[in-house]
Coordinates of C-alpha atoms in Angstrom, one line a residue:
X25 CA 99.3 3.1 74.7
X26 CA 102.8 2.8 73.1
X27 CA 102.2 -1.0 72.5
X28 CA 99.0 -0.5 70.8
X29 CA 100.6 2.3 68.6
X30 CA 103.3 -0.2 67.4
X31 CA 100.9 -3.0 66.7
X32 CA 98.9 -0.7 64.6
X33 CA 101.8 0.9 62.5
X34 CA 103.8 -2.4 61.9
X35 CA 100.9 -3.8 59.4
X36 CA 100.9 -0.4 57.8
X37 CA 104.8 -0.2 57.5
X38 CA 104.9 -3.7 55.8
X39 CA 102.3 -2.9 53.3
X40 CA 104.1 0.4 52.4
X41 CA 107.3 -1.6 52.0
X42 CA 105.3 -4.1 49.7
X43 CA 103.7 -1.3 47.5
X44 CA 107.1 0.4 47.0
X45 CA 108.6 -2.9 46.1
X46 CA 106.0 -3.6 43.4
X47 CA 106.1 0.0 42.2
X48 CA 109.9 -0.5 41.7
X49 CA 109.5 -3.9 40.0
X50 CA 107.0 -2.4 37.5
X51 CA 109.1 0.8 36.9
X52 CA 112.3 -1.7 36.3
X53 CA 110.2 -3.7 33.8
X54 CA 108.7 -0.6 32.1
X55 CA 112.1 1.0 31.6
X56 CA 113.5 -2.5 30.2
X57 CA 115.8 -3.0 33.3
X58 CA 114.2 -6.6 34.1
X59 CA 112.7 -8.7 31.4
X60 CA 109.3 -9.6 31.6
X61 CA 107.6 -13.2 32.1
X62 CA 108.9 -15.7 29.8
X63 CA 112.5 -14.4 29.9
X64 CA 115.4 -15.8 31.6
X65 CA 117.7 -13.5 33.7
X66 CA 120.3 -15.8 35.1
X67 CA 123.3 -16.2 33.0
X68 CA 122.5 -13.5 30.6
X69 CA 120.5 -15.8 28.5
X70 CA 117.4 -14.6 26.7
X71 CA 114.3 -17.0 26.2
X72 CA 111.8 -16.3 23.5
X73 CA 108.0 -17.2 23.4
X74 CA 106.7 -20.3 21.3
X75 CA 109.8 -20.2 19.1
X76 CA 108.6 -16.9 17.3
X77 CA 111.4 -14.6 15.7
X78 CA 111.9 -12.1 18.8
X79 CA 109.9 -9.0 19.6
X80 CA 109.0 -6.0 17.4
X81 CA 107.5 -2.4 17.7
X82 CA 103.9 -2.2 16.3
X83 CA 105.2 0.9 14.8
X84 CA 107.9 -0.7 13.1
X85 CA 110.6 2.0 14.5
X86 CA 113.4 -1.0 14.9
X87 CA 114.2 -4.4 13.7
X88 CA 113.3 -7.4 15.7
X89 CA 114.6 -7.3 19.2
X90 CA 115.4 -10.6 21.0
X91 CA 113.9 -9.5 24.4
X92 CA 110.5 -8.5 25.5
X93 CA 109.9 -4.9 26.8
X94 CA 109.4 -1.4 25.1
X95 CA 110.5 0.0 22.0
X96 CA 113.7 1.9 22.3
X97 CA 112.8 4.5 20.1
X98 CA 108.8 5.3 20.6
X99 CA 108.4 3.3 24.1
X100 CA 105.6 1.3 22.9
X101 CA 105.0 -2.4 24.0
X102 CA 106.9 -4.8 22.0
X103 CA 104.7 -7.8 20.7
X104 CA 105.9 -11.2 19.5
X105 CA 107.2 -11.4 15.8
X106 CA 105.0 -14.4 14.8
X107 CA 104.4 -15.1 11.2
X108 CA 101.2 -16.0 9.9
X109 CA 102.6 -16.4 6.3
X110 CA 105.7 -18.1 6.6
X111 CA 109.0 -18.3 8.4
X112 CA 111.4 -15.2 8.0
X113 CA 114.9 -16.1 7.4
X114 CA 118.2 -14.2 8.7
X115 CA 118.9 -13.3 5.3
X116 CA 116.2 -11.2 4.8
X117 CA 114.0 -13.6 2.8
X118 CA 110.5 -14.9 3.6
X119 CA 109.7 -18.6 3.1
X120 CA 106.0 -19.5 2.4
X121 CA 104.8 -23.1 2.5
X122 CA 102.1 -24.5 0.1
X123 CA 99.2 -24.0 2.2
X124 CA 99.8 -20.8 3.4
X125 CA 100.6 -19.7 -0.2
X126 CA 97.4 -20.9 -1.4
X127 CA 95.2 -19.2 1.4
X128 CA 97.3 -15.9 0.7
X129 CA 96.6 -16.3 -3.1
X130 CA 100.2 -15.8 -4.0
X131 CA 100.8 -16.0 -7.8
X132 CA 104.2 -15.5 -9.7
X133 CA 104.8 -15.0 -13.5
X134 CA 108.1 -15.3 -15.3
X135 CA 109.9 -12.0 -16.2
X136 CA 110.0 -11.9 -20.1
X137 CA 111.6 -9.8 -22.7
X138 CA 109.4 -7.6 -24.8
X139 CA 109.6 -4.9 -27.3
X140 CA 111.0 -1.5 -26.6
X141 CA 108.1 0.6 -28.0
X142 CA 105.4 1.9 -26.0
X143 CA 101.8 1.5 -26.9
X144 CA 99.6 4.3 -25.7
X145 CA 95.8 4.3 -25.3
X146 CA 93.7 7.2 -25.1
X147 CA 90.2 8.7 -25.7
X148 CA 89.7 11.4 -28.2
X149 CA 87.0 13.5 -30.3
X150 CA 86.4 13.6 -33.9
X151 CA 86.8 17.1 -35.5
X152 CA 86.8 18.8 -38.9
X153 CA 90.2 19.1 -41.0
X154 CA 90.7 22.6 -40.3
X155 CA 92.6 23.0 -43.5
X156 CA 89.7 22.3 -45.6
X157 CA 87.2 24.6 -43.7
X158 CA 85.9 27.5 -45.9
X159 CA 83.7 30.3 -45.3
X160 CA 81.4 31.7 -48.1
X161 CA 80.7 35.4 -47.3
X162 CA 79.1 38.3 -49.2
X163 CA 81.5 40.4 -51.3
X164 CA 79.0 43.3 -51.5
X165 CA 76.1 44.8 -49.7
X166 CA 72.7 43.1 -50.9
X167 CA 69.7 41.1 -50.2
X168 CA 69.6 37.3 -50.5
X169 CA 67.1 36.5 -53.2
X170 CA 67.4 32.9 -53.4
X171 CA 69.0 29.9 -51.2
X172 CA 69.8 26.8 -53.2
X173 CA 71.9 25.3 -50.3
X174 CA 69.0 25.8 -47.6
X175 CA 69.7 23.1 -45.2
X176 CA 72.9 22.2 -43.2
X177 CA 74.5 19.1 -44.4
X178 CA 74.1 19.4 -48.1
X179 CA 77.0 18.0 -50.2
X180 CA 78.0 20.2 -52.8
X181 CA 80.7 20.5 -55.6
X182 CA 83.1 23.0 -56.5
X183 CA 81.7 25.9 -58.8
X184 CA 78.0 25.0 -57.6
X185 CA 75.7 28.0 -57.1
X186 CA 74.6 28.1 -53.4
X187 CA 72.7 31.4 -53.3
X188 CA 71.7 34.6 -55.3
X189 CA 72.4 37.9 -53.9
X190 CA 70.6 41.2 -55.3
X191 CA 72.8 44.2 -55.1
X192 CA 72.6 47.3 -56.9
X193 CA 76.1 48.3 -56.4
X194 CA 77.1 45.2 -58.4
X195 CA 74.9 46.5 -60.9
X196 CA 76.5 49.8 -61.3
X197 CA 80.0 48.3 -61.4
X198 CA 78.9 46.0 -64.4
X199 CA 77.5 48.9 -66.3
X200 CA 80.8 50.9 -65.8
X201 CA 82.8 47.9 -66.9
X202 CA 80.6 47.8 -70.3
X203 CA 80.8 51.6 -70.9
X204 CA 84.6 51.2 -70.5
X205 CA 84.8 48.1 -72.8
X206 CA 82.5 50.0 -75.2
X207 CA 84.8 53.0 -75.2
X208 CA 87.8 50.9 -76.0
X209 CA 86.2 49.2 -78.7
X210 CA 84.9 52.1 -80.3
X211 CA 88.2 53.8 -80.5
X212 CA 87.1 57.5 -80.7
X213 CA 87.7 59.4 -83.9
X214 CA 90.3 62.1 -83.7
X215 CA 92.4 60.1 -81.0
X216 CA 95.2 62.1 -82.0
X217 CA 96.4 62.2 -78.4
X218 CA 98.9 59.4 -78.0
X219 CA 98.1 58.4 -74.3
X220 CA 94.2 58.1 -74.7
X221 CA 94.3 54.3 -75.6
X222 CA 96.6 53.7 -72.9
X223 CA 94.2 55.5 -70.6
X224 CA 91.0 53.7 -71.6
X225 CA 92.8 50.3 -71.3
X226 CA 93.7 51.1 -67.7
X227 CA 90.1 52.1 -66.9
X228 CA 88.7 48.9 -68.4
X229 CA 91.3 46.7 -66.5
X230 CA 90.3 48.7 -63.4
X231 CA 86.6 48.2 -63.7
X232 CA 87.2 44.4 -64.6
X233 CA 89.2 43.9 -61.1
X234 CA 86.5 45.6 -59.1
X235 CA 84.1 43.1 -60.6
X236 CA 86.4 40.4 -59.3
X237 CA 86.5 42.1 -56.0
X238 CA 82.7 42.2 -55.6
X239 CA 82.5 38.5 -56.0
X240 CA 82.2 37.6 -59.5
X241 CA 84.1 34.5 -60.9
X242 CA 86.2 34.7 -64.0
X243 CA 83.5 32.7 -65.9
X244 CA 80.8 35.3 -64.8
X245 CA 82.9 38.1 -66.1
X246 CA 83.3 36.3 -69.5
X247 CA 79.7 35.7 -69.5
X248 CA 79.0 39.6 -68.9
X249 CA 81.5 40.3 -71.9
X250 CA 79.6 38.1 -74.2
X251 CA 76.1 38.8 -73.3
X252 CA 76.8 42.6 -73.0
X253 CA 74.0 43.1 -70.3
X254 CA 74.6 43.9 -66.8
X255 CA 72.7 42.0 -64.2
X256 CA 71.8 42.9 -60.4
X257 CA 72.0 39.4 -59.4
X258 CA 75.6 37.8 -58.2
X259 CA 75.7 34.0 -57.7
X260 CA 77.6 32.5 -54.7
X261 CA 79.5 29.6 -55.6
X262 CA 81.2 26.9 -53.8
X263 CA 84.9 27.2 -53.5
X264 CA 85.4 23.7 -52.8
X265 CA 83.8 20.5 -52.8
X266 CA 82.4 19.5 -49.4
X267 CA 79.7 19.6 -47.0
X268 CA 77.6 22.8 -46.0
X269 CA 78.2 22.3 -42.1
X270 CA 76.6 25.8 -41.2
X271 CA 74.0 28.1 -42.8
X272 CA 74.1 31.4 -41.4
X273 CA 71.4 33.3 -43.4
X274 CA 68.0 32.8 -44.8
X275 CA 66.1 33.9 -48.0
X276 CA 65.1 37.6 -47.9
X277 CA 67.9 38.5 -45.4
X278 CA 69.8 41.7 -46.1
X279 CA 73.6 41.1 -45.7
X280 CA 76.5 43.5 -45.5
X281 CA 80.0 43.2 -47.1
X282 CA 82.0 40.5 -45.3
X283 CA 79.2 38.8 -43.4
X284 CA 79.3 34.9 -43.4
X285 CA 76.4 33.0 -45.3
X286 CA 77.8 29.5 -45.4
X287 CA 80.5 27.2 -43.6
X288 CA 81.9 24.5 -45.8
X289 CA 84.2 21.6 -44.8
X290 CA 85.8 18.7 -46.7
X291 CA 84.7 15.8 -44.9
X292 CA 86.9 12.9 -46.8
X293 CA 89.1 13.2 -43.9
X294 CA 88.6 14.0 -40.4
X295 CA 90.9 14.7 -37.3
X296 CA 90.8 12.8 -34.2
X297 CA 92.1 15.0 -31.3
X298 CA 93.9 13.3 -28.4
X299 CA 95.0 14.8 -25.2
X300 CA 97.9 12.7 -23.6
X301 CA 100.1 13.0 -20.7
X302 CA 103.5 14.7 -21.3
X303 CA 105.2 11.5 -20.7
X304 CA 103.3 9.7 -23.1
X305 CA 103.5 12.2 -25.9
X306 CA 107.4 12.2 -25.6
X307 CA 107.3 9.0 -27.6
X308 CA 104.7 9.9 -30.2
X309 CA 106.2 10.8 -33.9
X310 CA 105.0 12.2 -37.0
X311 CA 103.3 9.1 -39.1
X312 CA 102.8 6.7 -36.4
X313 CA 100.2 4.4 -37.0
X314 CA 96.9 4.5 -35.0
X315 CA 94.1 2.2 -34.6
X316 CA 90.7 3.9 -33.8
X317 CA 87.4 2.6 -32.8
X318 CA 84.6 5.0 -32.9
X319 CA 81.8 5.1 -30.4
X320 CA 79.0 4.9 -33.1
X321 CA 80.8 1.9 -35.0
X322 CA 81.6 -0.5 -32.4
X323 CA 83.7 -3.3 -33.6
X324 CA 85.0 -1.6 -36.3
X325 CA 88.8 -0.5 -36.5
X326 CA 90.0 2.5 -38.4
X327 CA 93.5 3.2 -39.2
X328 CA 94.9 6.4 -39.1
X329 CA 98.4 8.0 -38.6
X330 CA 99.6 10.9 -36.2
X331 CA 99.9 14.1 -38.2
X332 CA 100.9 16.5 -35.2
X333 CA 102.1 16.6 -31.6
X334 CA 101.5 20.0 -29.9
X335 CA 104.8 21.8 -29.1
X336 CA 103.3 22.9 -25.7
X337 CA 101.7 21.6 -22.6
X338 CA 98.3 23.1 -21.8
X339 CA 98.4 24.9 -18.5
X340 CA 95.0 24.1 -17.9
X341 CA 95.0 20.5 -18.3
X342 CA 98.7 19.7 -18.3
X343 CA 98.2 17.6 -21.5
X344 CA 99.8 17.6 -24.7
X345 CA 97.5 17.6 -27.8
X346 CA 98.1 14.9 -30.5
X347 CA 96.1 15.1 -33.9
X348 CA 95.4 12.0 -36.2
X349 CA 94.2 12.1 -39.6
X350 CA 91.5 9.5 -40.4
X351 CA 90.3 8.6 -43.8
X352 CA 86.4 9.2 -44.4
X353 CA 85.6 8.8 -48.0
X354 CA 82.3 7.0 -47.1
X355 CA 81.3 9.8 -44.8
X356 CA 80.6 7.3 -41.9
X357 CA 82.8 9.3 -39.2
X358 CA 80.6 12.2 -37.7
X359 CA 82.4 15.2 -36.2
X360 CA 81.9 15.3 -32.4
X361 CA 81.8 11.3 -31.9
X362 CA 84.1 9.9 -29.4
X363 CA 86.7 7.2 -30.3
X364 CA 89.2 5.0 -28.2
X365 CA 92.7 5.1 -29.9
X366 CA 95.7 2.9 -29.7
X367 CA 98.9 4.3 -30.8
X368 CA 101.4 1.5 -32.0
X369 CA 105.1 1.8 -30.8
X370 CA 107.6 2.9 -33.7
X371 CA 110.6 0.7 -34.7
X372 CA 113.6 3.1 -34.1
X373 CA 116.9 2.0 -36.2
X374 CA 120.1 3.6 -37.0
X375 CA 120.4 7.4 -36.7
X376 CA 117.1 7.7 -34.8
X377 CA 115.1 7.0 -38.0
X378 CA 112.0 5.2 -38.0
X379 CA 111.3 2.0 -39.9
X380 CA 107.7 1.5 -41.4
X381 CA 107.0 -1.1 -44.1
X382 CA 104.2 0.8 -45.4
X383 CA 106.3 4.1 -45.5
X384 CA 109.5 2.6 -46.8
X385 CA 110.7 4.5 -49.9
X386 CA 107.5 6.2 -50.2
X387 CA 106.6 9.8 -50.8
X388 CA 104.1 11.2 -47.9
X389 CA 101.8 14.1 -47.9
X390 CA 102.8 16.3 -44.7
X391 CA 99.0 17.1 -43.8
X392 CA 97.6 13.7 -44.9
X393 CA 100.2 10.9 -44.1
X394 CA 97.9 8.3 -44.9
X395 CA 98.2 9.4 -48.8
X396 CA 101.5 8.1 -50.1
X397 CA 102.9 7.5 -53.3
X398 CA 105.7 5.9 -54.9
X399 CA 107.5 8.8 -56.5
X400 CA 106.9 12.8 -56.4
X401 CA 103.5 14.2 -56.8
X402 CA 100.6 16.0 -55.3
X403 CA 98.3 15.0 -52.3
X404 CA 94.8 14.2 -53.8
X405 CA 93.1 15.8 -50.7
X406 CA 94.9 19.1 -50.2
X407 CA 97.1 19.1 -53.5
X408 CA 100.3 19.8 -51.6
X409 CA 103.4 18.4 -53.0
X410 CA 104.4 15.0 -51.4
X411 CA 107.6 14.8 -49.3
X412 CA 110.3 12.1 -49.2
X413 CA 109.8 10.1 -46.4
X414 CA 113.5 10.2 -45.6
X415 CA 113.1 13.9 -44.9
X416 CA 110.3 13.4 -42.4
X417 CA 112.5 10.8 -40.5
X418 CA 111.7 7.4 -42.0
X419 CA 114.3 4.9 -43.1
X420 CA 114.1 2.6 -46.2
X421 CA 116.2 -0.3 -44.1
X422 CA 114.5 -2.7 -41.7
X423 CA 115.5 -2.4 -38.1
X424 CA 115.6 -4.9 -35.4
X425 CA 113.0 -4.3 -32.4
X426 CA 114.7 -3.3 -29.3
X427 CA 114.0 -5.5 -26.4
X428 CA 114.1 -5.0 -22.8
X429 CA 112.7 -6.6 -19.5
X430 CA 109.1 -6.4 -18.8
X431 CA 106.7 -7.5 -16.1
X432 CA 103.0 -6.8 -15.3
X433 CA 102.4 -3.6 -13.6
X434 CA 100.7 -5.4 -10.6
X435 CA 104.0 -7.2 -9.8
X436 CA 105.7 -3.6 -9.1
X437 CA 105.4 -1.8 -5.8
X438 CA 106.2 1.8 -5.8
X439 CA 106.4 4.5 -2.7
X440 CA 108.2 7.6 -3.5
X441 CA 111.5 6.9 -5.1
X442 CA 111.6 3.4 -4.2
X443 CA 110.4 0.5 -6.9
X444 CA 110.6 -3.0 -5.6
X445 CA 109.2 -6.3 -6.6
X446 CA 109.4 -9.8 -4.7
X447 CA 111.4 -12.4 -6.6
X448 CA 111.1 -16.1 -6.0
X449 CA 114.6 -17.1 -5.9
X450 CA 113.7 -20.7 -4.8
X451 CA 110.4 -22.6 -4.6
X452 CA 108.4 -20.9 -1.8
X453 CA 111.5 -18.6 -1.0
X454 CA 110.6 -14.7 -1.6
X455 CA 113.3 -11.9 -1.7
X456 CA 113.0 -8.4 -2.0
X457 CA 114.5 -6.8 -5.4
X458 CA 115.1 -3.1 -6.1
X459 CA 114.6 -2.4 -9.7
X460 CA 114.7 0.6 -11.7
X461 CA 111.3 1.1 -13.5
X462 CA 110.9 2.4 -16.9
X463 CA 107.5 3.3 -19.1
X464 CA 104.4 1.6 -18.5
X465 CA 102.7 0.5 -21.4
X466 CA 99.6 -1.9 -22.0
X467 CA 99.6 -3.1 -18.4
X468 CA 103.2 -4.0 -18.3
X469 CA 106.4 -2.0 -17.1
X470 CA 109.9 -1.8 -18.5
X471 CA 112.5 -2.8 -15.9
X472 CA 115.9 -1.1 -16.6
X473 CA 117.7 -2.5 -14.0
X474 CA 117.3 -5.4 -11.2
X475 CA 115.7 -8.3 -13.1
X476 CA 116.7 -10.8 -15.7
X477 CA 114.4 -12.9 -18.1
X478 CA 113.2 -16.0 -16.5
X479 CA 113.0 -15.0 -12.9
X480 CA 109.7 -15.4 -11.2
X481 CA 108.0 -12.3 -9.5
X482 CA 105.0 -12.2 -7.2
X483 CA 102.1 -10.6 -9.2
X484 CA 99.5 -11.2 -6.6
X485 CA 99.8 -11.5 -2.8
X486 CA 102.8 -9.1 -3.1
X487 CA 101.3 -6.6 -0.7
X488 CA 100.9 -9.4 2.0
X489 CA 104.3 -10.5 1.6
X490 CA 105.7 -6.8 1.8
X491 CA 103.3 -6.2 5.1
X492 CA 105.0 -9.4 6.5
X493 CA 108.6 -7.9 5.9
X494 CA 107.6 -4.6 7.3
X495 CA 106.1 -6.1 10.5
X496 CA 109.4 -8.1 11.1
X497 CA 111.9 -5.3 10.5
X498 CA 113.0 -6.9 7.3
X499 CA 113.7 -4.9 4.1
X500 CA 110.5 -3.7 2.5
X501 CA 108.8 -1.2 0.3
X502 CA 109.1 1.4 3.1
X503 CA 112.8 0.8 3.6
X504 CA 114.2 -1.6 1.1
X505 CA 117.7 -1.2 2.7
X506 CA 116.9 -2.1 6.2
X507 CA 118.7 -5.6 6.1
X508 CA 122.6 -5.5 6.1
X509 CA 124.0 -9.1 6.3
X510 CA 126.4 -9.6 9.1
X511 CA 124.4 -7.3 11.6
X512 CA 122.2 -8.5 14.7
X513 CA 119.1 -7.1 15.7
X514 CA 120.6 -5.1 18.6
X515 CA 123.1 -3.7 16.2
X516 CA 120.4 -2.6 13.9
X517 CA 118.5 -1.0 16.9
X518 CA 121.6 0.9 18.1
X519 CA 122.2 2.3 14.6
X520 CA 118.2 3.2 14.5
X521 CA 118.7 5.0 17.8
X522 CA 121.8 7.0 16.9
X523 CA 120.5 8.0 13.5
X524 CA 117.3 9.0 15.2
X525 CA 119.1 12.0 17.2
X526 CA 120.2 13.8 13.8
X527 CA 118.0 16.3 12.3
X528 CA 115.9 15.2 9.3
X529 CA 118.4 16.7 6.8
X530 CA 121.3 15.3 8.6
X531 CA 120.0 11.6 8.7
X532 CA 119.0 11.7 5.3
X533 CA 122.4 12.6 4.2
X534 CA 123.8 10.2 6.6
X535 CA 121.7 7.4 5.4
X536 CA 122.8 8.2 1.9
X537 CA 126.3 8.1 3.0
X538 CA 125.8 4.8 4.9
X539 CA 129.4 4.3 6.1
X540 CA 132.5 6.3 7.7
X541 CA 135.1 6.7 5.2
X542 CA 137.9 6.6 7.7
X543 CA 137.1 3.6 10.1
X544 CA 134.9 1.9 7.6
X545 CA 132.2 1.4 10.1
X546 CA 128.4 1.9 9.6
X547 CA 127.2 5.4 10.6
X548 CA 125.3 5.1 13.9
X549 CA 127.4 1.8 15.2
X550 CA 129.7 4.0 17.2
X551 CA 127.1 6.5 18.4
X552 CA 125.5 9.6 17.0
X553 CA 127.3 10.5 13.7
X554 CA 129.4 13.6 13.4
X555 CA 129.1 15.8 10.5
X556 CA 132.4 17.4 9.3
X557 CA 132.9 20.0 6.5
X558 CA 136.1 18.7 4.6
X559 CA 137.4 19.3 1.2
X560 CA 134.4 21.6 0.3
X561 CA 131.9 18.7 1.3
X562 CA 129.7 17.5 4.2
X563 CA 131.1 14.3 5.4
X564 CA 129.9 12.2 8.3
X565 CA 132.2 10.2 10.6
X566 CA 131.7 7.6 13.2
X567 CA 133.3 9.3 16.2
X568 CA 135.6 12.1 17.0
X569 CA 138.6 10.1 16.5
X570 CA 138.4 10.0 12.7
X571 CA 138.2 13.7 12.6
X572 CA 142.0 14.6 12.5
X573 CA 142.7 12.0 9.8
X574 CA 139.7 13.4 7.6
X575 CA 140.9 16.8 7.9
X576 CA 144.7 16.1 7.3
X577 CA 143.8 14.0 4.1
X578 CA 140.2 15.0 2.9
X579 CA 140.6 14.3 -0.7
X580 CA 142.0 10.9 -0.2
X581 CA 138.6 9.9 1.8
X582 CA 136.5 11.9 -0.5
X583 CA 137.6 9.6 -3.2
X584 CA 137.2 6.6 -1.3
X585 CA 133.4 7.6 -0.8
X586 CA 132.9 8.2 -4.4
X587 CA 134.7 4.9 -5.2
X588 CA 132.6 2.9 -2.8
X589 CA 135.2 2.9 -0.2
X590 CA 137.7 0.3 -1.6
X591 CA 140.4 -1.1 0.7
X592 CA 138.7 -0.2 3.8
X593 CA 138.8 -3.8 4.9
X594 CA 135.9 -3.5 7.2
X595 CA 133.3 -6.1 7.3
X596 CA 130.5 -3.6 8.0
X597 CA 131.8 -1.1 5.7
X598 CA 132.1 -3.9 2.9
X599 CA 128.4 -4.9 3.6
X600 CA 127.4 -1.5 2.5
X601 CA 130.2 -0.4 0.2
X602 CA 128.5 -1.5 -3.1
X603 CA 125.4 0.4 -2.2
X604 CA 124.8 2.7 -5.2
X605 CA 123.5 5.5 -2.8
X606 CA 126.6 5.8 -1.2
X607 CA 127.7 9.5 -1.8
X608 CA 129.0 12.9 -0.5
X609 CA 127.0 16.2 -0.5
X610 CA 128.9 18.9 -1.9

């Protein structure tokens, strides 16, 4: 019986041993203790598959590694770092051959020098010139007996009779005035009282002023004096030449004192109201030339000038209102129509003055800057005095146009605070370039730092280049500082793991500092960086051995950090000492 039991247990024992061995082998490979197929363990050498550039994490947690296994950060399975576009180089660049370049449709354009001004495009709405709006209202209670301007849109001249109002109150006031005038003319006999004549004169003047306040014009009062006959009809005359834009009463209607009868406006000039973003409105100046194309007049360009920029940002739309005056002598522009506007950039000369050849040495209307004269005078539209162009910020001397580096907007990749472009330094060789972007105008963007005129930048296919750089752990839009010359992939992975153990706030500060001020080593290369408060600032050091020296001479090492760590003599530190982001949080 015992022999049979041994025969049955022996196979089971071998099966258990084999299962345990397979389990231990799989667990060792999962934890990275043993390499997977395709690697060689003997002699410490590591083989790669098919000549690809190592192994990378699908989540791009670390740089490319030289062995298969799992990601040391997220434990995901590493995949071969093959390149479908071109060969990745150890210096952080990417080479793309002609065939792959054509398939990816990668195109480059040269960096050029452009004007420093900014052209702004916007869509606005035509509106009345509010300075010419007039309301013609009843000055006395009465009934509208006759309407001569009996429809909206009629064109009138100053002094034209628009309506006749019947008013008994006006008749009484005219009779009172005629009696006062008759008493003054008669000069009552026996005017021995010395002040009687003065009293009658005051009464006559008071009656005359009342007639003017009731709406009679000076000419109508003169006609009343010459005719000597009171009338209960009052003529409402146009105060300006313009167009009746609103008729608020009809014949036979009874109106009260102060009630509006007509709205008039002078349409010889209209406003174009634009709503611009604050960053666009920041560069707009008074008198700046604007080219306008109205929706109802396609293909025709009308020139106007900026007359007002709102001093506040609208809390509802977060935009700034800009007002443009457009000439409209022919009456072709209709209020309420939409228009596209292009605001030309200004040429800023010495002292911040603006040079405009049309306004050089001219006298300008403050409300209608398109009305100019060679000397002092008045504006033919509003009648206000003209102002010297120099008082309005214009200079008579020609100024050179400021020049700056510009590239197409499609060539710039932006994410958060990072702005990068891909430069073709050699035929087929692309490298990442950090740039400082300025204003965007007309599909182009100013580059303040990082590029020079004549360099070739990728304008199409740059996203494909960037994605390949990301997959290979190279510097990219997501992390443009990932590549550090002289460091291997294993060193980069170690730094990444060490920095990953810091809190998000401390990691941001450590990545900004980048290097230990005492040893000159990259933070994370010696383990988890240590945060130390010294000299009123938070400083990260690479290890505990540096704490004593930092606390003994804090000002010395703080100066090193501020100056980019001169004299450290460390290759790793020297590789990043010129990084502009190196700094200390105080």
